[in-house]
């Protein structure tokens, strides 16, 4: 681990898959594509995420923190209403830092509008029970059907439960300002709102009010998270390690794609990272999966998934590359009892900590997969905290940007998502 900087990225590939000459040639051929980004010559009106402070400067953060404090004082449940980029960044951070769920006096964070299941929605309302609740409705366009459905149901529920005036105080809206229906609704009904930046796409929005309010409500220090992202941004602008890591990672995966490695697994040994995996999957999948091209992103949570996907990783079709997130330092450990009353055959574990065993599993998996022909890269994080997550997520934004440009696709749109929506609308309008 690069102690001064924080995270570290190691790219590894078998000489038989990519020779060092291949890599040099590919780098040289793509240099100009990447420097177009670095020199600010890539033009797009969705680059607002690159400057972390644009949407999370001091004043923005103190407004977010003060709303979050009010919610934490008054509510036992906070429901985030939104899907895709409108919730995954926040969920990733909240889960990674162990701030989801209940217990320890924690406010419970729930997620609505992530599906169209009536059972899920009924259970969510049932689970709120008679606990005090606030809602954050997040939508960039407010044409997506899931938040549309949820908002109607929730408005009725809240007005019946609290009356119109009190319900209004318990809604925080995160809409695109000025031209969207949701912003208009907020203005007309006196709901408080925070901006959904018009120059930031959903999946790039975790460092804006979209991600920051739920994260702050979960009790996480958003300034530390933003410090990690700001540090990554500064480092990128100064041509430091982040710029180099992001480029190397993007070049590695694109070159492998050309060699037929069209699936990338993001793997980790900390189950708290499952939502981060989903967030990463959305970021790369929605940004790159275009023109019948792009790497298919998948997620494996080890060691559990070693007992399901491990077989394929080791001996299946050689089309998978693997990126490990490795956390170096852990806050707590659990030591295996050495004085047991039975002969269980596990004496070799006597007195060992679970962290040490997990570390062995990680090292063994990298070795076995690499030796089995899987190109592996490793992202080392000193520890799982706000700062390192901020740095990691900014790194992924940047590498996704580079990687999409290398692939020749627009990293910020998702035209394909519209196709199924159009078909669904036809059905709902009785046109078929
Ligand atoms: O990354 C994106 O822009 C998308 O995943 C959107 O976040 C997602 O489709 C939800 O869109 P909206 O917030 O407009 O409902």
PDB file of C-alpha atoms in Angstrom, residues 103-325:
ATOM      1  CA  UNK A 103     -29.177  -1.391  16.527  1.00  0.00           C
ATOM      2  CA  UNK A 104     -26.772   0.849  18.453  1.00  0.00           C
ATOM      3  CA  UNK A 105     -29.356   3.624  18.394  1.00  0.00           C
ATOM      4  CA  UNK A 106     -29.054   3.795  14.603  1.00  0.00           C
ATOM      5  CA  UNK A 107     -31.694   5.273  12.381  1.00  0.00           C
ATOM      6  CA  UNK A 108     -32.859   2.595   9.957  1.00  0.00           C
ATOM      7  CA  UNK A 109     -32.310   3.389   6.277  1.00  0.00           C
ATOM      8  CA  UNK A 110     -34.774   1.748   3.890  1.00  0.00           C
ATOM      9  CA  UNK A 111     -34.907   1.830   0.105  1.00  0.00           C
ATOM     10  CA  UNK A 112     -38.112   2.244  -1.889  1.00  0.00           C
ATOM     11  CA  UNK A 113     -38.629   2.368  -5.676  1.00  0.00           C
ATOM     12  CA  UNK A 114     -35.979  -0.267  -6.363  1.00  0.00           C
ATOM     13  CA  UNK A 115     -38.535  -2.613  -7.907  1.00  0.00           C
ATOM     14  CA  UNK A 116     -42.251  -2.802  -8.766  1.00  0.00           C
ATOM     15  CA  UNK A 117     -43.093  -5.509  -6.261  1.00  0.00           C
ATOM     16  CA  UNK A 118     -46.257  -4.828  -4.235  1.00  0.00           C
ATOM     17  CA  UNK A 119     -45.043  -7.237  -1.560  1.00  0.00           C
ATOM     18  CA  UNK A 120     -41.820  -5.290  -1.130  1.00  0.00           C
ATOM     19  CA  UNK A 121     -43.691  -1.981  -0.860  1.00  0.00           C
ATOM     20  CA  UNK A 122     -46.281  -3.370   1.573  1.00  0.00           C
ATOM     21  CA  UNK A 123     -43.548  -4.859   3.757  1.00  0.00           C
ATOM     22  CA  UNK A 124     -41.601  -1.613   3.725  1.00  0.00           C
ATOM     23  CA  UNK A 125     -44.616   0.296   5.021  1.00  0.00           C
ATOM     24  CA  UNK A 126     -45.365  -2.463   7.513  1.00  0.00           C
ATOM     25  CA  UNK A 127     -41.757  -2.349   8.733  1.00  0.00           C
ATOM     26  CA  UNK A 128     -41.916   1.377   9.302  1.00  0.00           C
ATOM     27  CA  UNK A 129     -44.766   0.570  11.691  1.00  0.00           C
ATOM     28  CA  UNK A 130     -45.439   3.453  14.033  1.00  0.00           C
ATOM     29  CA  UNK A 131     -41.857   4.693  13.974  1.00  0.00           C
ATOM     30  CA  UNK A 132     -41.213   8.298  13.008  1.00  0.00           C
ATOM     31  CA  UNK A 133     -40.239   8.490   9.336  1.00  0.00           C
ATOM     32  CA  UNK A 134     -38.756  10.906   6.755  1.00  0.00           C
ATOM     33  CA  UNK A 135     -38.537  10.333   3.003  1.00  0.00           C
ATOM     34  CA  UNK A 136     -35.932  11.469   0.477  1.00  0.00           C
ATOM     35  CA  UNK A 137     -37.326  11.324  -3.070  1.00  0.00           C
ATOM     36  CA  UNK A 138     -34.469  11.362  -5.577  1.00  0.00           C
ATOM     37  CA  UNK A 139     -34.956  11.497  -9.342  1.00  0.00           C
ATOM     38  CA  UNK A 140     -33.041  13.163 -12.115  1.00  0.00           C
ATOM     39  CA  UNK A 141     -35.863  13.127 -14.658  1.00  0.00           C
ATOM     40  CA  UNK A 142     -38.824  11.907 -12.632  1.00  0.00           C
ATOM     41  CA  UNK A 143     -40.066   9.943 -15.605  1.00  0.00           C
ATOM     42  CA  UNK A 144     -38.841   6.642 -14.242  1.00  0.00           C
ATOM     43  CA  UNK A 145     -41.843   4.550 -13.259  1.00  0.00           C
ATOM     44  CA  UNK A 146     -40.451   3.116  -9.984  1.00  0.00           C
ATOM     45  CA  UNK A 147     -40.086   6.443  -8.132  1.00  0.00           C
ATOM     46  CA  UNK A 148     -43.328   7.580  -9.799  1.00  0.00           C
ATOM     47  CA  UNK A 149     -45.261   4.658  -8.278  1.00  0.00           C
ATOM     48  CA  UNK A 150     -43.540   4.874  -4.902  1.00  0.00           C
ATOM     49  CA  UNK A 151     -44.103   8.623  -4.558  1.00  0.00           C
ATOM     50  CA  UNK A 152     -47.855   8.289  -5.148  1.00  0.00           C
ATOM     51  CA  UNK A 153     -48.148   5.514  -2.565  1.00  0.00           C
ATOM     52  CA  UNK A 154     -45.965   7.322  -0.050  1.00  0.00           C
ATOM     53  CA  UNK A 155     -47.806  10.669  -0.400  1.00  0.00           C
ATOM     54  CA  UNK A 156     -51.094   8.966   0.419  1.00  0.00           C
ATOM     55  CA  UNK A 157     -49.550   7.051   3.318  1.00  0.00           C
ATOM     56  CA  UNK A 158     -47.864  10.133   4.776  1.00  0.00           C
ATOM     57  CA  UNK A 159     -50.876  12.418   4.481  1.00  0.00           C
ATOM     58  CA  UNK A 160     -53.121   9.817   6.112  1.00  0.00           C
ATOM     59  CA  UNK A 161     -50.598   9.273   8.875  1.00  0.00           C
ATOM     60  CA  UNK A 162     -49.356  12.806   9.572  1.00  0.00           C
ATOM     61  CA  UNK A 163     -51.738  15.194   7.785  1.00  0.00           C
ATOM     62  CA  UNK A 164     -50.683  17.340   4.837  1.00  0.00           C
ATOM     63  CA  UNK A 165     -48.674  19.956   6.755  1.00  0.00           C
ATOM     64  CA  UNK A 166     -46.564  17.616   8.881  1.00  0.00           C
ATOM     65  CA  UNK A 167     -46.077  15.201   5.950  1.00  0.00           C
ATOM     66  CA  UNK A 168     -44.642  18.064   3.874  1.00  0.00           C
ATOM     67  CA  UNK A 169     -41.959  18.658   6.525  1.00  0.00           C
ATOM     68  CA  UNK A 170     -40.906  15.028   6.299  1.00  0.00           C
ATOM     69  CA  UNK A 171     -40.221  15.012   2.550  1.00  0.00           C
ATOM     70  CA  UNK A 172     -36.819  16.046   1.234  1.00  0.00           C
ATOM     71  CA  UNK A 173     -36.776  16.104  -2.549  1.00  0.00           C
ATOM     72  CA  UNK A 174     -33.654  15.793  -4.703  1.00  0.00           C
ATOM     73  CA  UNK A 175     -34.782  16.829  -8.198  1.00  0.00           C
ATOM     74  CA  UNK A 176     -33.131  18.419 -11.216  1.00  0.00           C
ATOM     75  CA  UNK A 177     -33.900  22.076 -10.713  1.00  0.00           C
ATOM     76  CA  UNK A 178     -35.983  24.385 -12.895  1.00  0.00           C
ATOM     77  CA  UNK A 179     -37.158  22.122 -15.686  1.00  0.00           C
ATOM     78  CA  UNK A 180     -38.378  19.008 -13.944  1.00  0.00           C
ATOM     79  CA  UNK A 181     -41.823  17.949 -12.712  1.00  0.00           C
ATOM     80  CA  UNK A 182     -40.450  16.910  -9.329  1.00  0.00           C
ATOM     81  CA  UNK A 183     -38.930  20.309  -8.620  1.00  0.00           C
ATOM     82  CA  UNK A 184     -42.273  21.904  -9.526  1.00  0.00           C
ATOM     83  CA  UNK A 185     -44.084  19.557  -7.127  1.00  0.00           C
ATOM     84  CA  UNK A 186     -41.616  20.484  -4.374  1.00  0.00           C
ATOM     85  CA  UNK A 187     -42.134  24.216  -4.941  1.00  0.00           C
ATOM     86  CA  UNK A 188     -45.917  23.951  -5.100  1.00  0.00           C
ATOM     87  CA  UNK A 189     -46.166  21.852  -1.941  1.00  0.00           C
ATOM     88  CA  UNK A 190     -43.505  23.518   0.152  1.00  0.00           C
ATOM     89  CA  UNK A 191     -41.243  20.444   0.273  1.00  0.00           C
ATOM     90  CA  UNK A 192     -37.597  21.115   0.994  1.00  0.00           C
ATOM     91  CA  UNK A 193     -35.230  20.244  -1.807  1.00  0.00           C
ATOM     92  CA  UNK A 194     -31.559  19.764  -2.590  1.00  0.00           C
ATOM     93  CA  UNK A 195     -30.304  19.874  -6.184  1.00  0.00           C
ATOM     94  CA  UNK A 196     -29.761  16.851  -8.396  1.00  0.00           C
ATOM     95  CA  UNK A 197     -26.960  18.363 -10.493  1.00  0.00           C
ATOM     96  CA  UNK A 198     -27.885  18.787 -14.138  1.00  0.00           C
ATOM     97  CA  UNK A 199     -24.271  18.133 -15.215  1.00  0.00           C
ATOM     98  CA  UNK A 200     -23.831  14.865 -13.274  1.00  0.00           C
ATOM     99  CA  UNK A 201     -25.367  11.543 -14.336  1.00  0.00           C
ATOM    100  CA  UNK A 202     -27.015   9.351 -11.695  1.00  0.00           C
ATOM    101  CA  UNK A 203     -24.231   6.792 -11.472  1.00  0.00           C
ATOM    102  CA  UNK A 204     -21.613   9.540 -11.026  1.00  0.00           C
ATOM    103  CA  UNK A 205     -23.578  11.354  -8.321  1.00  0.00           C
ATOM    104  CA  UNK A 206     -22.414   9.949  -4.970  1.00  0.00           C
ATOM    105  CA  UNK A 207     -20.421  13.087  -4.085  1.00  0.00           C
ATOM    106  CA  UNK A 208     -23.415  15.387  -4.684  1.00  0.00           C
ATOM    107  CA  UNK A 209     -26.555  15.849  -2.546  1.00  0.00           C
ATOM    108  CA  UNK A 210     -27.966  12.722  -4.250  1.00  0.00           C
ATOM    109  CA  UNK A 211     -25.591  10.488  -2.305  1.00  0.00           C
ATOM    110  CA  UNK A 212     -24.541  12.783   0.495  1.00  0.00           C
ATOM    111  CA  UNK A 213     -27.865  13.325   2.258  1.00  0.00           C
ATOM    112  CA  UNK A 214     -28.618   9.612   2.840  1.00  0.00           C
ATOM    113  CA  UNK A 215     -24.976   9.045   3.778  1.00  0.00           C
ATOM    114  CA  UNK A 216     -25.078  11.873   6.328  1.00  0.00           C
ATOM    115  CA  UNK A 217     -28.404  10.634   7.712  1.00  0.00           C
ATOM    116  CA  UNK A 218     -26.754   7.238   8.280  1.00  0.00           C
ATOM    117  CA  UNK A 219     -24.333   9.022  10.616  1.00  0.00           C
ATOM    118  CA  UNK A 220     -21.327   9.012   8.306  1.00  0.00           C
ATOM    119  CA  UNK A 221     -18.930  11.960   8.194  1.00  0.00           C
ATOM    120  CA  UNK A 222     -19.464  13.231   4.633  1.00  0.00           C
ATOM    121  CA  UNK A 223     -16.496  15.590   4.915  1.00  0.00           C
ATOM    122  CA  UNK A 224     -14.113  12.677   5.401  1.00  0.00           C
ATOM    123  CA  UNK A 225     -15.637  10.881   2.400  1.00  0.00           C
ATOM    124  CA  UNK A 226     -15.318  14.040   0.321  1.00  0.00           C
ATOM    125  CA  UNK A 227     -11.747  14.558   1.525  1.00  0.00           C
ATOM    126  CA  UNK A 228     -10.858  11.208  -0.025  1.00  0.00           C
ATOM    127  CA  UNK A 229     -12.530  12.175  -3.303  1.00  0.00           C
ATOM    128  CA  UNK A 230     -11.004  15.673  -3.280  1.00  0.00           C
ATOM    129  CA  UNK A 231      -7.574  14.236  -2.617  1.00  0.00           C
ATOM    130  CA  UNK A 232      -8.028  11.845  -5.548  1.00  0.00           C
ATOM    131  CA  UNK A 233      -9.129  14.750  -7.757  1.00  0.00           C
ATOM    132  CA  UNK A 234      -6.122  16.859  -6.737  1.00  0.00           C
ATOM    133  CA  UNK A 235      -3.801  13.961  -7.277  1.00  0.00           C
ATOM    134  CA  UNK A 236      -5.300  13.356 -10.723  1.00  0.00           C
ATOM    135  CA  UNK A 237      -4.914  17.006 -11.669  1.00  0.00           C
ATOM    136  CA  UNK A 238      -1.277  16.899 -10.591  1.00  0.00           C
ATOM    137  CA  UNK A 239      -0.657  13.725 -12.597  1.00  0.00           C
ATOM    138  CA  UNK A 240      -0.052  11.666  -9.419  1.00  0.00           C
ATOM    139  CA  UNK A 241      -0.787   7.982  -8.654  1.00  0.00           C
ATOM    140  CA  UNK A 242      -4.562   8.144  -9.252  1.00  0.00           C
ATOM    141  CA  UNK A 243      -4.122   9.315 -12.841  1.00  0.00           C
ATOM    142  CA  UNK A 244      -1.638   6.518 -13.445  1.00  0.00           C
ATOM    143  CA  UNK A 245      -3.715   3.807 -11.705  1.00  0.00           C
ATOM    144  CA  UNK A 246      -6.889   4.807 -13.538  1.00  0.00           C
ATOM    145  CA  UNK A 247      -5.173   4.739 -16.920  1.00  0.00           C
ATOM    146  CA  UNK A 248      -3.390   1.435 -16.296  1.00  0.00           C
ATOM    147  CA  UNK A 249      -6.611  -0.204 -15.158  1.00  0.00           C
ATOM    148  CA  UNK A 250      -8.549   1.130 -18.159  1.00  0.00           C
ATOM    149  CA  UNK A 251      -5.856   0.066 -20.611  1.00  0.00           C
ATOM    150  CA  UNK A 252      -5.535  -3.385 -19.037  1.00  0.00           C
ATOM    151  CA  UNK A 253      -9.242  -4.202 -19.213  1.00  0.00           C
ATOM    152  CA  UNK A 254      -9.684  -2.837 -22.747  1.00  0.00           C
ATOM    153  CA  UNK A 255      -6.723  -4.705 -24.096  1.00  0.00           C
ATOM    154  CA  UNK A 256      -7.996  -7.895 -22.510  1.00  0.00           C
ATOM    155  CA  UNK A 257     -11.421  -7.278 -24.036  1.00  0.00           C
ATOM    156  CA  UNK A 258      -9.783  -7.246 -27.448  1.00  0.00           C
ATOM    157  CA  UNK A 259      -8.295 -10.642 -26.603  1.00  0.00           C
ATOM    158  CA  UNK A 260     -11.748 -12.047 -25.844  1.00  0.00           C
ATOM    159  CA  UNK A 261     -11.844 -11.443 -22.078  1.00  0.00           C
ATOM    160  CA  UNK A 262     -15.317  -9.954 -22.009  1.00  0.00           C
ATOM    161  CA  UNK A 263     -16.359 -10.530 -18.375  1.00  0.00           C
ATOM    162  CA  UNK A 264     -14.841  -8.782 -15.383  1.00  0.00           C
ATOM    163  CA  UNK A 265     -15.468  -9.986 -11.865  1.00  0.00           C
ATOM    164  CA  UNK A 266     -15.020  -7.557  -8.999  1.00  0.00           C
ATOM    165  CA  UNK A 267     -14.112  -9.745  -6.034  1.00  0.00           C
ATOM    166  CA  UNK A 268     -13.642  -9.032  -2.344  1.00  0.00           C
ATOM    167  CA  UNK A 269     -13.486 -10.840   0.965  1.00  0.00           C
ATOM    168  CA  UNK A 270     -15.553  -8.332   2.968  1.00  0.00           C
ATOM    169  CA  UNK A 271     -19.313  -8.870   2.658  1.00  0.00           C
ATOM    170  CA  UNK A 272     -19.863  -5.187   3.506  1.00  0.00           C
ATOM    171  CA  UNK A 273     -18.646  -4.442  -0.017  1.00  0.00           C
ATOM    172  CA  UNK A 274     -21.533  -6.184  -1.797  1.00  0.00           C
ATOM    173  CA  UNK A 275     -23.390  -2.925  -2.483  1.00  0.00           C
ATOM    174  CA  UNK A 276     -20.182  -1.265  -3.596  1.00  0.00           C
ATOM    175  CA  UNK A 277     -19.910  -4.148  -6.048  1.00  0.00           C
ATOM    176  CA  UNK A 278     -23.405  -3.398  -7.340  1.00  0.00           C
ATOM    177  CA  UNK A 279     -22.558   0.288  -7.618  1.00  0.00           C
ATOM    178  CA  UNK A 280     -19.369  -0.548  -9.601  1.00  0.00           C
ATOM    179  CA  UNK A 281     -21.373  -2.933 -11.785  1.00  0.00           C
ATOM    180  CA  UNK A 282     -23.831  -0.176 -12.666  1.00  0.00           C
ATOM    181  CA  UNK A 283     -21.080   2.371 -13.255  1.00  0.00           C
ATOM    182  CA  UNK A 284     -19.161   0.238 -15.734  1.00  0.00           C
ATOM    183  CA  UNK A 285     -22.093  -1.716 -17.198  1.00  0.00           C
ATOM    184  CA  UNK A 286     -24.229   1.315 -18.003  1.00  0.00           C
ATOM    185  CA  UNK A 287     -21.290   3.403 -19.157  1.00  0.00           C
ATOM    186  CA  UNK A 288     -19.623   0.847 -21.414  1.00  0.00           C
ATOM    187  CA  UNK A 289     -22.231  -1.633 -22.596  1.00  0.00           C
ATOM    188  CA  UNK A 290     -22.945   0.002 -25.965  1.00  0.00           C
ATOM    189  CA  UNK A 291     -22.550  -0.678 -29.709  1.00  0.00           C
ATOM    190  CA  UNK A 292     -22.670  -4.431 -29.019  1.00  0.00           C
ATOM    191  CA  UNK A 293     -19.431  -4.102 -27.100  1.00  0.00           C
ATOM    192  CA  UNK A 294     -18.077  -3.624 -23.565  1.00  0.00           C
ATOM    193  CA  UNK A 295     -17.021  -5.840 -20.689  1.00  0.00           C
ATOM    194  CA  UNK A 296     -19.862  -7.502 -18.749  1.00  0.00           C
ATOM    195  CA  UNK A 297     -19.304  -6.567 -15.077  1.00  0.00           C
ATOM    196  CA  UNK A 298     -20.065  -9.181 -12.430  1.00  0.00           C
ATOM    197  CA  UNK A 299     -19.512  -9.311  -8.684  1.00  0.00           C
ATOM    198  CA  UNK A 300     -18.275 -12.112  -6.408  1.00  0.00           C
ATOM    199  CA  UNK A 301     -18.351 -11.921  -2.632  1.00  0.00           C
ATOM    200  CA  UNK A 302     -15.773 -14.373  -1.283  1.00  0.00           C
ATOM    201  CA  UNK A 303     -15.413 -16.726   0.380  1.00  0.00           C
ATOM    202  CA  UNK A 304     -19.137 -17.456  -0.121  1.00  0.00           C
ATOM    203  CA  UNK A 305     -18.969 -17.199  -3.894  1.00  0.00           C
ATOM    204  CA  UNK A 306     -15.843 -19.356  -4.078  1.00  0.00           C
ATOM    205  CA  UNK A 307     -18.285 -22.150  -3.326  1.00  0.00           C
ATOM    206  CA  UNK A 308     -20.503 -21.212  -6.249  1.00  0.00           C
ATOM    207  CA  UNK A 309     -18.535 -19.227  -8.844  1.00  0.00           C
ATOM    208  CA  UNK A 310     -15.071 -20.396  -7.744  1.00  0.00           C
ATOM    209  CA  UNK A 311     -15.299 -23.445  -9.986  1.00  0.00           C
ATOM    210  CA  UNK A 312     -16.043 -21.340 -13.066  1.00  0.00           C
ATOM    211  CA  UNK A 313     -13.339 -18.834 -12.174  1.00  0.00           C
ATOM    212  CA  UNK A 314     -10.770 -21.614 -11.887  1.00  0.00           C
ATOM    213  CA  UNK A 315     -11.676 -23.868 -14.779  1.00  0.00           C
ATOM    214  CA  UNK A 316     -14.442 -22.313 -16.870  1.00  0.00           C
ATOM    215  CA  UNK A 317     -14.058 -20.634 -20.276  1.00  0.00           C
ATOM    216  CA  UNK A 318     -11.032 -18.324 -20.226  1.00  0.00           C
ATOM    217  CA  UNK A 319     -13.003 -15.129 -20.832  1.00  0.00           C
ATOM    218  CA  UNK A 320     -12.990 -13.669 -17.312  1.00  0.00           C
ATOM    219  CA  UNK A 321     -10.666 -11.094 -15.796  1.00  0.00           C
ATOM    220  CA  UNK A 322     -10.776 -10.443 -12.096  1.00  0.00           C
ATOM    221  CA  UNK A 323     -10.274  -7.319  -9.997  1.00  0.00           C
ATOM    222  CA  UNK A 324      -9.809  -7.834  -6.272  1.00  0.00           C
ATOM    223  CA  UNK A 325     -10.470  -5.192  -3.670  1.00  0.00           C
TER     224      UNK A 325
END
